[in-house]
CSV table of C-alpha atoms in Angstrom, one decimal:
chain,number,residue,atom,x,y,z
A,1,MET,CA,-87.0,20.6,-25.3
A,2,ILE,CA,-89.4,23.3,-26.4
A,3,PHE,CA,-92.6,21.8,-25.1
A,4,ASP,CA,-92.5,19.2,-22.4
A,5,VAL,CA,-95.7,17.3,-23.1
A,6,GLU,CA,-95.3,15.1,-20.1
A,7,PHE,CA,-94.9,18.0,-17.7
A,8,ALA,CA,-98.0,19.7,-19.3
A,9,VAL,CA,-100.1,16.6,-18.7
A,10,GLU,CA,-98.9,16.2,-15.2
A,11,SER,CA,-99.7,19.8,-14.4
A,12,ILE,CA,-103.3,19.5,-15.4
A,13,PRO,CA,-104.8,18.3,-12.1
A,14,GLY,CA,-102.9,21.0,-10.2
A,15,ILE,CA,-104.1,23.8,-12.4
A,16,LEU,CA,-107.7,22.4,-12.6
A,17,SER,CA,-107.8,22.4,-8.8
A,18,ALA,CA,-107.8,26.2,-9.0
A,19,LEU,CA,-110.9,26.2,-11.3
A,20,PRO,CA,-113.3,26.9,-8.4
A,21,VAL,CA,-111.5,30.1,-7.6
A,22,THR,CA,-111.9,31.3,-11.2
A,23,LEU,CA,-115.6,30.3,-11.2
A,24,TYR,CA,-116.1,32.0,-7.8
A,25,LEU,CA,-114.7,35.2,-9.1
A,26,ALA,CA,-116.8,35.1,-12.2
A,27,LEU,CA,-120.0,34.3,-10.1
A,28,ILE,CA,-119.4,37.1,-7.6
A,29,GLY,CA,-118.6,39.4,-10.6
A,30,LEU,CA,-121.8,38.4,-12.4
A,31,VAL,CA,-124.2,38.8,-9.5
A,32,CYS,CA,-122.8,42.0,-8.1
A,33,SER,CA,-122.3,43.7,-11.5
A,34,VAL,CA,-125.9,42.9,-12.5
A,35,PHE,CA,-127.1,44.7,-9.3
A,36,ILE,CA,-124.8,47.7,-9.9
A,37,GLY,CA,-125.7,47.7,-13.6
A,38,LEU,CA,-129.4,47.6,-12.9
A,39,PHE,CA,-129.1,50.4,-10.4
A,40,VAL,CA,-126.9,52.5,-12.7
A,41,ALA,CA,-129.2,51.9,-15.7
A,42,LEU,CA,-132.4,52.8,-13.8
A,43,ALA,CA,-130.8,55.9,-12.3
A,44,ARG,CA,-129.8,57.1,-15.8
A,45,MET,CA,-133.1,56.1,-17.5
A,46,TYR,CA,-135.3,57.8,-15.0
A,47,ARG,CA,-132.9,60.8,-14.6
A,48,ILE,CA,-132.9,60.7,-10.8
A,49,PRO,CA,-131.4,64.0,-9.9
A,50,VAL,CA,-128.0,63.4,-8.2
A,51,LEU,CA,-127.8,59.7,-8.9
A,52,SER,CA,-128.0,59.9,-12.6
A,53,LYS,CA,-125.0,62.4,-12.7
A,54,LEU,CA,-123.0,60.1,-10.4
A,55,ALA,CA,-123.9,57.1,-12.6
A,56,SER,CA,-122.8,58.9,-15.8
A,57,GLY,CA,-119.6,59.9,-14.1
A,58,TYR,CA,-119.0,56.3,-13.0
A,59,LEU,CA,-119.5,55.0,-16.5
A,60,LEU,CA,-117.2,57.7,-18.0
A,61,VAL,CA,-114.4,56.9,-15.6
A,62,ILE,CA,-114.6,53.1,-15.7
A,63,ARG,CA,-114.9,52.7,-19.4
A,64,GLY,CA,-111.9,54.7,-20.3
A,65,VAL,CA,-109.5,52.9,-18.0
A,66,PRO,CA,-108.2,49.3,-18.5
A,67,LEU,CA,-109.3,46.7,-16.0
A,68,MET,CA,-105.6,46.0,-15.2
A,69,VAL,CA,-105.1,49.6,-14.1
A,70,GLN,CA,-108.3,49.5,-12.0
A,71,LEU,CA,-107.1,46.3,-10.4
A,72,TYR,CA,-103.8,47.8,-9.4
A,73,PHE,CA,-105.5,50.9,-8.2
A,74,VAL,CA,-107.9,49.0,-6.0
A,75,PHE,CA,-105.0,46.8,-4.8
A,76,VAL,CA,-103.0,49.8,-3.5
A,77,ALA,CA,-105.8,52.2,-2.6
A,78,LEU,CA,-108.5,50.0,-1.0
A,79,PRO,CA,-106.5,48.9,2.1
A,80,ILE,CA,-105.3,52.4,2.7
A,81,TRP,CA,-108.7,53.9,2.4
A,82,LEU,CA,-110.4,51.2,4.5
A,83,GLN,CA,-107.6,51.7,7.2
A,84,ASP,CA,-108.4,55.4,7.2
A,85,ILE,CA,-112.1,54.7,7.8
A,86,VAL,CA,-111.3,52.2,10.5
A,87,ASP,CA,-109.0,54.7,12.2
A,88,GLN,CA,-111.6,57.5,12.0
A,89,LEU,CA,-114.1,55.2,13.6
A,90,GLY,CA,-111.7,54.6,16.4
A,91,TRP,CA,-111.6,50.9,16.0
A,92,ASP,CA,-108.4,49.2,17.0
A,93,MET,CA,-108.1,47.0,13.9
A,94,ILE,CA,-105.6,46.4,11.1
A,95,VAL,CA,-107.2,46.1,7.7
A,96,ASP,CA,-105.9,43.0,5.9
A,97,LEU,CA,-107.7,42.3,2.7
A,98,SER,CA,-107.3,38.9,1.0
A,99,PRO,CA,-106.3,39.1,-2.7
A,100,ILE,CA,-109.6,37.6,-3.8
A,101,VAL,CA,-111.5,40.5,-2.2
A,102,VAL,CA,-109.4,43.0,-4.0
A,103,ALA,CA,-109.8,41.2,-7.3
A,104,SER,CA,-113.6,40.9,-6.8
A,105,VAL,CA,-114.0,44.6,-6.0
A,106,ALA,CA,-112.1,45.6,-9.1
A,107,LEU,CA,-113.9,43.2,-11.3
A,108,VAL,CA,-117.3,44.2,-10.0
A,109,LEU,CA,-116.5,47.9,-10.4
A,110,ASN,CA,-115.4,47.4,-13.9
A,111,TYR,CA,-118.2,45.1,-15.1
A,112,GLY,CA,-120.9,47.0,-13.3
A,113,ALA,CA,-120.4,49.7,-15.9
A,114,TYR,CA,-120.5,47.3,-18.9
A,115,MET,CA,-123.5,45.5,-17.4
A,116,SER,CA,-125.4,48.7,-17.0
A,117,GLU,CA,-125.0,49.3,-20.8
A,118,VAL,CA,-126.3,45.8,-21.5
A,119,ILE,CA,-129.3,46.3,-19.2
A,120,ARG,CA,-130.0,49.8,-20.3
A,121,SER,CA,-130.1,48.9,-24.0
A,122,ALA,CA,-132.3,46.0,-23.2
A,123,LEU,CA,-134.8,48.0,-21.1
A,124,LEU,CA,-134.9,50.7,-23.8
A,125,SER,CA,-135.7,48.1,-26.5
A,126,VAL,CA,-139.0,47.4,-24.8
A,127,ASP,CA,-141.7,49.6,-26.4
A,128,TYR,CA,-142.7,52.5,-24.2
A,129,GLY,CA,-146.3,51.8,-24.9
A,130,GLN,CA,-146.0,48.7,-22.8
A,131,LEU,CA,-145.3,50.8,-19.7
A,132,GLU,CA,-148.2,53.0,-20.6
A,133,ALA,CA,-150.5,50.1,-21.0
A,134,ALA,CA,-149.4,48.7,-17.7
A,135,HIS,CA,-150.0,52.1,-16.1
A,136,SER,CA,-153.5,52.2,-17.7
A,137,ILE,CA,-154.5,49.0,-16.0
A,138,GLY,CA,-153.3,50.5,-12.7
A,139,MET,CA,-149.9,48.9,-12.3
A,140,SER,CA,-147.2,51.0,-10.5
A,141,THR,CA,-144.0,51.6,-12.4
A,142,PRO,CA,-141.9,49.2,-10.2
A,143,MET,CA,-144.6,46.5,-10.7
A,144,ALA,CA,-144.7,47.1,-14.4
A,145,MET,CA,-140.9,46.8,-14.5
A,146,VAL,CA,-140.9,43.5,-12.7
A,147,ARG,CA,-143.9,42.0,-14.5
A,148,ILE,CA,-143.8,43.5,-18.0
A,149,ILE,CA,-140.6,45.2,-18.9
A,150,ILE,CA,-137.8,43.1,-17.3
A,151,PRO,CA,-139.1,39.7,-18.6
A,152,GLN,CA,-139.0,41.0,-22.2
A,153,ALA,CA,-135.8,42.9,-21.7
A,154,VAL,CA,-134.0,39.7,-20.5
A,155,VAL,CA,-134.8,38.1,-23.9
A,156,VAL,CA,-133.3,41.0,-25.7
A,157,ALA,CA,-130.3,41.2,-23.4
A,158,LEU,CA,-129.3,37.5,-23.8
A,159,PRO,CA,-126.7,37.9,-26.6
A,160,ASN,CA,-125.0,40.9,-25.1
A,161,LEU,CA,-125.2,39.3,-21.6
A,162,GLY,CA,-123.5,36.2,-23.0
A,163,ASN,CA,-120.7,38.2,-24.5
A,164,THR,CA,-120.2,40.2,-21.3
A,165,ILE,CA,-120.1,37.1,-19.2
A,166,ILE,CA,-117.6,35.4,-21.5
A,167,GLY,CA,-115.5,38.5,-21.4
A,168,MET,CA,-115.7,38.5,-17.6
A,169,VAL,CA,-114.6,34.9,-17.3
A,170,LYS,CA,-111.6,35.7,-19.4
A,171,ASP,CA,-110.8,38.9,-17.4
A,172,THR,CA,-110.8,37.0,-14.1
A,173,SER,CA,-107.4,35.8,-15.3
A,174,LEU,CA,-106.0,39.2,-14.4
A,175,ALA,CA,-106.6,38.4,-10.7
A,176,TYR,CA,-103.3,36.5,-10.5
A,177,MET,CA,-101.6,39.8,-10.9
A,178,VAL,CA,-102.7,40.6,-7.3
A,179,MET,CA,-101.7,37.1,-6.0
A,180,VAL,CA,-105.0,35.4,-6.3
A,181,VAL,CA,-104.4,31.7,-7.0
A,182,ASP,CA,-106.9,31.1,-9.8
A,183,ILE,CA,-106.2,29.1,-12.9
A,184,MET,CA,-103.5,31.6,-14.0
A,185,GLY,CA,-102.1,31.8,-10.5
A,186,ALA,CA,-101.9,28.0,-10.2
A,187,ALA,CA,-100.3,27.8,-13.7
A,188,LYS,CA,-97.6,30.4,-12.7
A,189,LYS,CA,-97.0,28.6,-9.4
A,190,ILE,CA,-96.6,25.2,-10.8
A,191,ALA,CA,-94.4,26.4,-13.6
A,192,GLY,CA,-92.2,28.3,-11.2
A,193,SER,CA,-90.2,25.4,-9.9
A,194,GLY,CA,-89.0,24.2,-13.3
A,195,LEU,CA,-89.6,27.4,-15.4
A,196,ASN,CA,-92.0,25.5,-17.6
A,197,TYR,CA,-94.2,28.5,-18.1
A,198,LEU,CA,-95.1,27.6,-21.7
A,199,GLU,CA,-96.6,24.2,-20.7
A,200,THR,CA,-98.6,25.4,-17.8
A,201,TYR,CA,-99.9,28.5,-19.5
A,202,ALA,CA,-100.9,26.4,-22.5
A,203,VAL,CA,-102.9,24.1,-20.1
A,204,ALA,CA,-104.5,27.2,-18.5
A,205,ALA,CA,-105.4,28.5,-22.0
A,206,LEU,CA,-107.1,25.2,-22.9
A,207,ILE,CA,-109.1,25.4,-19.6
A,208,TYR,CA,-110.3,28.9,-20.4
A,209,TRP,CA,-111.1,27.9,-24.0
A,210,ALA,CA,-113.2,24.9,-22.8
A,211,LEU,CA,-115.0,27.2,-20.3
A,212,ASN,CA,-115.8,29.7,-23.0
A,213,ILE,CA,-117.0,27.0,-25.5
A,214,ILE,CA,-119.3,25.7,-22.8
A,215,LEU,CA,-120.7,29.2,-22.0
A,216,GLU,CA,-121.2,29.9,-25.7
A,217,LYS,CA,-123.2,26.7,-26.0
A,218,VAL,CA,-125.3,27.4,-23.0
A,219,PHE,CA,-126.1,30.9,-24.3
A,220,SER,CA,-126.9,29.7,-27.8
A,221,ILE,CA,-129.4,27.2,-26.2
A,222,LEU,CA,-130.9,29.9,-24.0
A,223,GLU,CA,-131.2,32.2,-27.0
A,224,LYS,CA,-133.0,29.6,-29.0
A,225,LYS,CA,-135.4,29.0,-26.2
A,226,ALA,CA,-136.0,32.7,-25.9
A,227,ASN,CA,-136.6,33.1,-29.6
A,228,HIS,CA,-139.1,30.2,-29.5
A,229,PHE,CA,-140.9,32.2,-26.8
A,230,ASN,CA,-140.8,35.3,-29.0
A,231,VAL,CA,-142.2,33.5,-32.1
A,232,LYS,CA,-145.1,32.2,-30.0
A,233,THR,CA,-146.1,35.5,-28.6
A,234,VAL,CA,-145.7,37.9,-31.5
A,235,PRO,CA,-148.6,36.7,-33.7
A,236,SER,CA,-151.0,36.6,-30.8
A,237,ALA,CA,-150.0,40.2,-29.9
A,238,LYS,CA,-150.6,41.4,-33.4
A,239,ALA,CA,-154.0,39.7,-33.6
B,1,MET,CA,-100.3,64.3,0.8
B,2,LYS,CA,-97.8,61.8,-0.6
B,3,GLY,CA,-100.3,60.5,-3.2
B,4,LEU,CA,-100.9,63.9,-4.7
B,5,GLU,CA,-97.2,64.6,-5.0
B,6,ALA,CA,-96.6,61.2,-6.6
B,7,PHE,CA,-99.5,61.9,-9.0
B,8,ALA,CA,-98.0,65.2,-10.2
B,9,ALA,CA,-94.5,63.8,-10.3
B,10,SER,CA,-95.4,60.7,-12.3
B,11,PHE,CA,-97.6,62.3,-14.8
B,12,PRO,CA,-94.8,63.7,-17.1
B,13,LYS,CA,-92.9,60.4,-16.8
B,14,LEU,CA,-96.0,58.5,-18.0
B,15,ILE,CA,-96.5,61.0,-20.9
B,16,SER,CA,-92.9,60.3,-22.0
B,17,VAL,CA,-93.7,56.7,-22.9
B,18,LEU,CA,-96.8,57.7,-25.0
B,19,PRO,CA,-94.9,58.0,-28.3
B,20,SER,CA,-93.5,54.4,-28.2
B,21,THR,CA,-96.9,53.1,-27.0
B,22,PHE,CA,-98.6,54.8,-29.9
B,23,LEU,CA,-96.1,53.4,-32.3
B,24,LEU,CA,-96.8,49.9,-31.0
B,25,PHE,CA,-100.5,50.5,-31.2
B,26,LEU,CA,-100.3,51.9,-34.8
B,27,CYS,CA,-98.3,48.9,-35.9
B,28,THR,CA,-100.8,46.5,-34.2
B,29,VAL,CA,-103.7,48.3,-35.9
B,30,CYS,CA,-102.1,48.2,-39.4
B,31,ILE,CA,-101.1,44.5,-39.1
B,32,GLY,CA,-104.4,43.6,-37.3
B,33,ILE,CA,-106.6,45.2,-40.0
B,34,THR,CA,-104.6,43.6,-42.9
B,35,LEU,CA,-104.5,40.2,-41.3
B,36,GLY,CA,-108.1,40.5,-40.3
B,37,LEU,CA,-109.1,41.1,-43.9
B,38,VAL,CA,-107.1,38.1,-45.0
B,39,PHE,CA,-108.7,36.0,-42.3
B,40,ALA,CA,-112.2,37.2,-43.3
B,41,VAL,CA,-111.5,36.4,-47.0
B,42,VAL,CA,-110.3,32.9,-46.1
B,43,ARG,CA,-113.3,32.3,-43.8
B,44,LEU,CA,-115.6,33.4,-46.6
B,45,SER,CA,-113.8,31.2,-49.2
B,46,ARG,CA,-114.7,27.6,-49.8
B,47,HIS,CA,-111.3,26.3,-49.0
B,48,LYS,CA,-112.2,23.6,-46.5
B,49,ILE,CA,-108.9,22.9,-44.8
B,50,LEU,CA,-107.8,26.6,-44.4
B,51,ASN,CA,-111.3,27.4,-43.3
B,52,ALA,CA,-111.3,24.8,-40.5
B,53,VAL,CA,-107.8,25.7,-39.3
B,54,LEU,CA,-108.7,29.4,-39.1
B,55,ARG,CA,-112.0,28.7,-37.4
B,56,VAL,CA,-110.2,26.8,-34.6
B,57,PHE,CA,-107.5,29.5,-34.4
B,58,ILE,CA,-110.0,32.3,-34.2
B,59,SER,CA,-112.1,30.4,-31.6
B,60,PHE,CA,-108.9,30.1,-29.5
B,61,GLU,CA,-108.0,33.7,-29.9
B,62,ARG,CA,-111.5,34.8,-28.9
B,63,GLY,CA,-112.0,32.2,-26.2
B,64,THR,CA,-108.8,32.6,-24.1
B,65,PRO,CA,-107.6,35.6,-22.1
B,66,LEU,CA,-105.3,37.9,-24.0
B,67,ILE,CA,-102.8,37.9,-21.2
B,68,ILE,CA,-102.3,34.1,-21.7
B,69,GLN,CA,-101.9,34.6,-25.4
B,70,ILE,CA,-99.2,37.2,-24.8
B,71,LEU,CA,-97.4,34.9,-22.3
B,72,ILE,CA,-97.6,31.9,-24.6
B,73,ILE,CA,-96.2,33.9,-27.5
B,74,TYR,CA,-93.5,35.3,-25.4
B,75,PHE,CA,-92.3,32.0,-23.8
B,76,GLY,CA,-93.2,29.9,-26.8
B,77,LEU,CA,-91.4,32.0,-29.5
B,78,ARG,CA,-88.4,32.5,-27.3
B,79,ALA,CA,-88.1,28.8,-26.7
B,80,LEU,CA,-88.7,28.1,-30.4
B,81,PHE,CA,-85.9,30.4,-31.5
B,82,VAL,CA,-83.4,29.6,-28.8
B,83,GLN,CA,-83.9,25.8,-28.6
B,84,GLY,CA,-85.4,25.1,-32.0
B,85,PHE,CA,-83.4,27.3,-34.3
B,86,GLY,CA,-80.4,27.9,-32.0
B,87,VAL,CA,-80.8,31.7,-32.1
B,88,GLN,CA,-79.3,32.5,-28.7
B,89,GLY,CA,-79.9,36.3,-29.1
B,90,ALA,CA,-83.7,35.7,-29.0
B,91,VAL,CA,-83.5,35.9,-25.2
B,92,ARG,CA,-82.6,39.6,-25.5
B,93,TRP,CA,-85.2,40.5,-28.0
B,94,SER,CA,-87.4,43.4,-27.1
B,95,PRO,CA,-90.7,42.4,-25.5
B,96,ALA,CA,-92.3,44.8,-28.0
B,97,ILE,CA,-91.8,42.2,-30.8
B,98,PHE,CA,-93.7,39.5,-28.9
B,99,ALA,CA,-96.4,42.0,-27.8
B,100,LEU,CA,-96.8,43.1,-31.4
B,101,ILE,CA,-97.3,39.6,-32.6
B,102,ALA,CA,-99.7,38.7,-29.8
B,103,TYR,CA,-101.8,41.8,-30.2
B,104,SER,CA,-101.9,41.7,-34.0
B,105,LEU,CA,-103.1,38.1,-34.0
B,106,ASN,CA,-105.7,38.8,-31.4
B,107,LEU,CA,-107.0,42.0,-33.1
B,108,ALA,CA,-107.1,40.3,-36.5
B,109,SER,CA,-109.1,37.4,-35.1
B,110,PHE,CA,-111.7,39.7,-33.6
B,111,LEU,CA,-111.7,42.0,-36.6
B,112,SER,CA,-112.2,39.2,-39.1
B,113,GLU,CA,-115.5,38.3,-37.5
B,114,THR,CA,-116.6,42.0,-37.7
B,115,PHE,CA,-115.5,42.1,-41.4
B,116,ARG,CA,-117.2,38.8,-42.2
B,117,GLY,CA,-120.4,40.1,-40.6
B,118,ALA,CA,-120.2,43.3,-42.6
B,119,TYR,CA,-119.6,41.5,-45.9
B,120,LEU,CA,-122.5,39.1,-45.2
B,121,SER,CA,-124.8,42.0,-44.4
B,122,ILE,CA,-124.4,43.4,-48.0
B,123,ASP,CA,-127.3,42.4,-50.1
B,124,ARG,CA,-126.5,39.6,-52.6
B,125,GLY,CA,-128.5,41.4,-55.3
B,126,GLN,CA,-125.9,44.2,-55.3
B,127,ILE,CA,-123.1,41.8,-56.2
B,128,GLU,CA,-125.3,40.1,-58.9
B,129,ALA,CA,-126.1,43.6,-60.3
B,130,ALA,CA,-122.4,44.5,-60.4
B,131,GLN,CA,-121.7,41.2,-62.2
B,132,SER,CA,-124.5,41.8,-64.7
B,133,ILE,CA,-122.9,45.0,-65.8
B,134,GLY,CA,-119.6,43.2,-66.3
B,135,MET,CA,-117.6,44.1,-63.2
B,136,ASP,CA,-114.9,41.6,-62.3
B,137,ARG,CA,-114.4,40.4,-58.7
B,138,GLN,CA,-111.7,42.9,-57.8
B,139,LEU,CA,-113.7,45.8,-59.0
B,140,ILE,CA,-116.8,44.6,-57.2
B,141,PHE,CA,-114.8,44.3,-54.0
B,142,ARG,CA,-113.4,47.8,-54.4
B,143,ARG,CA,-116.4,49.7,-55.6
B,144,VAL,CA,-119.4,47.8,-54.1
B,145,ILE,CA,-118.4,45.7,-51.1
B,146,LEU,CA,-115.6,47.8,-49.5
B,147,PRO,CA,-117.4,51.2,-49.3
B,148,GLN,CA,-120.6,49.7,-47.9
B,149,GLY,CA,-118.9,47.1,-45.7
B,150,ALA,CA,-116.5,49.6,-44.2
B,151,ARG,CA,-119.4,51.7,-43.0
B,152,ILE,CA,-121.1,48.7,-41.4
B,153,ALA,CA,-117.9,47.5,-39.8
B,154,LEU,CA,-116.7,50.8,-38.5
B,155,PRO,CA,-118.6,51.1,-35.2
B,156,GLY,CA,-117.6,47.6,-34.2
B,157,MET,CA,-114.1,48.2,-35.4
B,158,GLY,CA,-113.8,51.4,-33.3
B,159,ASN,CA,-114.8,49.5,-30.2
B,160,LEU,CA,-112.3,46.7,-30.8
B,161,LEU,CA,-109.5,49.2,-31.4
B,162,LEU,CA,-110.3,51.0,-28.2
B,163,ASP,CA,-110.3,47.7,-26.3
B,164,GLU,CA,-107.0,46.8,-27.9
B,165,PHE,CA,-105.5,50.1,-26.8
B,166,LYS,CA,-106.7,49.4,-23.2
B,167,ALA,CA,-105.3,45.9,-23.5
B,168,LEU,CA,-101.8,47.4,-24.0
B,169,SER,CA,-101.8,47.6,-20.2
B,170,LEU,CA,-101.4,43.8,-20.1
B,171,ALA,CA,-98.0,43.8,-21.8
B,172,PHE,CA,-96.0,44.9,-18.8
B,173,SER,CA,-96.4,41.3,-17.7
B,174,ILE,CA,-93.6,40.5,-20.2
B,175,GLY,CA,-91.6,43.5,-19.3
B,176,LEU,CA,-92.8,46.0,-21.9
B,177,VAL,CA,-92.6,49.6,-20.7
B,178,GLU,CA,-95.8,51.2,-21.8
B,179,ILE,CA,-98.0,53.4,-19.7
B,180,MET,CA,-98.9,50.7,-17.1
B,181,GLY,CA,-95.4,49.3,-17.2
B,182,ARG,CA,-93.9,52.7,-16.5
B,183,GLY,CA,-96.4,53.3,-13.7
B,184,GLN,CA,-95.5,50.0,-12.1
B,185,GLY,CA,-91.8,50.7,-12.4
B,186,LEU,CA,-92.4,54.1,-10.6
B,187,ALA,CA,-94.4,52.4,-7.9
B,188,ASN,CA,-91.8,49.8,-7.4
B,189,ALA,CA,-89.0,52.4,-7.3
B,190,SER,CA,-90.7,54.3,-4.6
B,191,ARG,CA,-91.4,51.0,-2.7
B,192,GLY,CA,-95.1,51.6,-2.8
B,193,VAL,CA,-95.0,55.1,-1.4
B,194,GLY,CA,-97.6,57.2,-3.3
B,195,ALA,CA,-98.6,54.2,-5.4
B,196,VAL,CA,-102.2,55.4,-5.2
B,197,GLY,CA,-101.2,58.6,-6.9
B,198,ILE,CA,-99.1,56.9,-9.5
B,199,TYR,CA,-101.8,54.5,-10.5
B,200,ALA,CA,-104.4,57.3,-10.5
B,201,ALA,CA,-102.0,59.1,-13.0
B,202,VAL,CA,-101.8,55.9,-15.1
B,203,ALA,CA,-105.6,55.7,-15.1
B,204,LEU,CA,-105.9,59.4,-16.2
B,205,VAL,CA,-103.4,59.0,-19.0
B,206,PHE,CA,-105.3,56.0,-20.3
B,207,TRP,CA,-108.6,57.8,-19.9
B,208,ILE,CA,-107.5,60.8,-21.9
B,209,VAL,CA,-106.1,58.8,-24.7
B,210,CYS,CA,-109.2,56.6,-24.9
B,211,PHE,CA,-111.4,59.7,-24.8
B,212,LEU,CA,-109.5,61.2,-27.8
B,213,LEU,CA,-109.4,57.9,-29.7
B,214,ASP,CA,-113.2,57.5,-29.2
B,215,LYS,CA,-113.7,61.1,-30.6
B,216,LEU,CA,-111.5,60.2,-33.5
B,217,PHE,CA,-113.5,57.1,-34.4
B,218,VAL,CA,-116.8,59.0,-34.1
B,219,TRP,CA,-115.5,61.7,-36.4
B,220,ILE,CA,-114.3,59.0,-39.0
B,221,GLU,CA,-117.7,57.4,-38.9
B,222,TRP,CA,-119.4,60.8,-39.4
B,223,TYR,CA,-117.0,61.6,-42.2
B,224,LEU,CA,-117.5,58.4,-44.0
B,225,SER,CA,-121.3,58.7,-43.9
B,226,LYS,CA,-121.2,62.0,-45.8
B,227,ASP,CA,-123.2,60.8,-48.8
B,228,LEU,CA,-125.9,59.5,-46.5
B,229,ARG,CA,-126.4,63.1,-45.3
B,230,VAL,CA,-126.8,64.5,-48.8
B,231,LEU,CA,-130.3,65.5,-48.1
B,232,GLY,CA,-128.9,67.7,-45.5
B,233,THR,CA,-131.3,67.7,-42.5
B,234,SER,CA,-130.1,70.1,-39.9
B,235,GLY,CA,-129.3,67.3,-37.5
B,236,GLY,CA,-126.8,65.8,-39.9
B,237,LYS,CA,-124.0,65.8,-37.5
B,238,THR,CA,-125.7,63.5,-35.1
B,239,ALA,CA,-125.6,60.7,-37.7
B,240,GLY,CA,-122.1,59.8,-36.6
B,241,LYS,CA,-123.0,59.3,-33.0
């Protein structure tokens, strides 16, 4: 039999039970990469002496190398490097990283770079005059950022942010390569006993597809809301 | 330093798989662009059934991880040929065949959306104007739509092609020996000794190729926008960036 439908249906609960792991990876990836991205974007925009060079170097390295390679690099290098640090500090400890930590680190390193581009282009899209106006009424730059620039930038960033998050959810599937039992990992494990890889991978694909469709819907609703907000403010700003 | 030695030793071995990797990439790009154009034309046509089928297919290709698509094509096509058509030899087929199919379909799906967007961004008035002077549909496509659409689609296409090249690193999961596959083979052969150096070398090879590809795409964009630079301001060269 080419496709064992019965086996595929039976494997659904088992594969779905790994969904939290995938969501957890995506959430960690999102939160940390937004922080790194914001930091990198601001360092580059304000040309902070050493940091902006470091940030540019980081972007240059990360964006030219596939996530898969980064994942394997972190997988082999991180435990060794951490062990070195622990030994240097003189602690009597053996570093034992769980696969999910390795996968998270790689994902965050990778998406921090992409997120910084999303954030930078959004921040740059806000008219410089707004910052000047904020300064003129006595706001400090950080305050103007939080109150004036970032709220407007978020609206601009939404479409790119949506695409990046959708890409990230898909890329969490690589984590099974370093033995994380996420949706892919569960699919591989369940298939392993009867070699029914096709069935379980098809089920996994459907789950990712559903996740993406939901995310797309959420972002299109958010974008509509944001546009509504734009339409209301633009005429009054012109008047 | 074991890592440094492994880095230096693995570098030439990784370079040696570049020609076959490039060949696979080139085939993927050719099939991907052709199929992407076909998909875009169908999506723009008023054929309801084809349109609906393709919309679901493209949504699937864009909405699922590429690695699953590769695995499904690999296991699915093998099962289909061995059990469905009784071709026992399919088990020994090169993973490159399955990789080529999976990558081409994926690239075509993403490109078709870029092409469709480029087509829709061309002013309707231009097509009407071309019709009014008696051009037929093929001529309009060749002389009016393609030159302008290509220029609009190029930046997006360059990014997609770069992503697709980086995605070649996924194919070692079905046993294809490209850069990543070779690197993993080396790391396994040395039982993990110097693996840090080996994967650093893999990263460097990918980085160099991506850097050069990016430069190539920027140059193509700059080259194709020649007529836009006719007025010849001194900063013309930055137009491509």
